[in-house]
Phi, psi and omega in degrees: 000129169297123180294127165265149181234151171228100172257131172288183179048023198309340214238020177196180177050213183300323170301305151356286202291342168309322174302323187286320209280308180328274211286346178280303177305346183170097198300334230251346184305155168247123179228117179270154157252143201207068188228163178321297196256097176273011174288329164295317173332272185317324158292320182303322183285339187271324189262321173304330190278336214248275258256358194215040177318329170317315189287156159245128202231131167227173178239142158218130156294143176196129165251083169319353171248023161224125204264337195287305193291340166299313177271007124326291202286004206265323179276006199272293173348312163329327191267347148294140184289345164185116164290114180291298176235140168225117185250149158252153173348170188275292190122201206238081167261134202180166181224355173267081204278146149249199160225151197281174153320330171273017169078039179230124155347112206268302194314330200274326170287311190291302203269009163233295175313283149336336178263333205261331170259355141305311194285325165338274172302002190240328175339300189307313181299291183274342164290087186206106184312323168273029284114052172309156171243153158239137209246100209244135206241096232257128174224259143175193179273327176306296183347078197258122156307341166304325202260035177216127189226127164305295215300320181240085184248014161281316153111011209274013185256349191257175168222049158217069182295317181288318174298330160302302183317304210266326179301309173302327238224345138315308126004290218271298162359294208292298181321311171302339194264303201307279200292001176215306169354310185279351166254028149107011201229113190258135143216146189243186193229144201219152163242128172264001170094225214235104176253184182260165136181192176304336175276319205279334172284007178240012152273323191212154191251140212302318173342275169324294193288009158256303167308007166255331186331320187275351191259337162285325180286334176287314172302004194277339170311335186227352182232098177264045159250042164255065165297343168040259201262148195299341171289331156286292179313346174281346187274009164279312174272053317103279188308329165271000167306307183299358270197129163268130192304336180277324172311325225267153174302081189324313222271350185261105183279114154293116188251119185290139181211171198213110188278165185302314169300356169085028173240149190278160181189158158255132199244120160276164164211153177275131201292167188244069193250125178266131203271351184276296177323331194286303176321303179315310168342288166316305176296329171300296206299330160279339172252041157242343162285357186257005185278313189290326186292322200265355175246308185300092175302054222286120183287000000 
């Protein structure tokens, strides 16, 4: 049986260039693309198939910050038999947080909420003790415990919604490993360190970060989270591909880094995470999923 792997954000950035790493490390892989849009999807899958024919590459539409399209895509997902891995997305970077049609925090719904009720509906799938799975949560170095209040843990009082968001999903990491680990289901947490891609241009315009190149490629000499492209930011998750998930430190953000000479490597670091926090998190987040279950009609 082909091992499936499921990444959301499949069809750029990081998500992307993970997929070209995948299939270079293993054609034989069923590889889902998990993305908003399939008219963006579908070239990407046309192109993965021409460069990998061995492989099997599929699409489920899904937009993680509308929970109607989640719970779509969890059942179309539902008809496979089992899931090896599922990494998410970069997320939603902004300090312009709104709220979705489902009365949620949109930073807080994409990059966390919306993903925590995949793994929900997807558990049967990824859980099966004799067979670990992996469950890998792209987060950042920005995950500041200063920018996180259990009491607002939606963000909606605050001005660091992304930075709260990757802190929770740090959070959600460690609880999840307390509470699934013995069925069989591991997750770790990845940086993938400071890349260009469509999120980092709607902070400074792709211009700017070419005027800037030569003063970033020089600091890399001394700061190596500068991966500067999603095929380097992309080597944390590779590496934990490679990696049996029960080995791994619950407690440790695997970090993509890059030496001034441009060769990738991986730096852990131990997360600055309370583990009595993580849990209340978690017990917030079921019971705002069992509150959204009870308003939310799923077709």
């Amino acid at each position: 049986m082909r091992k499936v792997v499921l990444v959301t954000g499949a069809d750029s950035g990081i998500g992307l260039a993970f997929c070209k790493r995948l299939l270079a490390e293993d054609d034989e892989l069923h590889l889902c693309l998990a993305c908003r849009e399939m008219c963006k999807a579908e070239p990407v899958r046309d192109d993965l198939l021409a460069s990998h024919p061995t492989a099997e590459v599929t699409i489920v539409e899904v937009d993680v910050s509308n929970l109607r399209s989640v719970f779509r895509a969890s059942k179309e997902l539902k008809q496979r038999k089992m899931i090896h891995m599922f990494s998410t997305a970069e997320g939603l970077l902004t300090q312009d947080d709104n709220i979705t049609a489902d009365g949620l925090q949109e930073v807080f719904e994409t990059n966390v909420f919306g993903h925590f009720i995949l793994v929900q509906e997807l558990e049967p799938l990824l859980c099966h003790p004799d067979s670990p799975s992996q469950l890998i949560w792209t987060s950042s170095c920005s995950a500041l415990r200063s920018n996180f209040s259990l009491e607002d843990f939606q963000h909606s009082k605050g001005q660091e919604p992304y930075s709260s968001s990757k802190y929770a999903t740090d959070l959600l990491s460690v609880a999840l490993n307390r509470n699934f680990n013995q069925r069989g289901l591991y997750s770790s947490v990845v940086c993938p360190g400071a890349v260009m891609t469509n999120l980092t241009y709607r902070i400074l315009p792709p211009f700017i970060w070419l005027l800037l190149l030569p003063v970033i490629l020089l600091l890399r000499f001394f700061v190596n989270s500068f991966t500067m492209t999603p095929y380097n930011g992309a080597e944390v998750l590779l590496w934990l591909f490679q990696q049996k998930p029960e080995s791994l430190n619950p407690l440790i953000k695997y970090h993509s880094a890059t030496t001034g000479l441009g060769n990738n490597y991986v730096n852990p670091q131990k997360m600055d995470v309370d583990e009595d926090t993580a849990e209340k998190f978690y017990q917030n987040l079921l019971a705002l999923e069992k509150r959204v279950r009870a308003t939310i009609q799923i077709q």
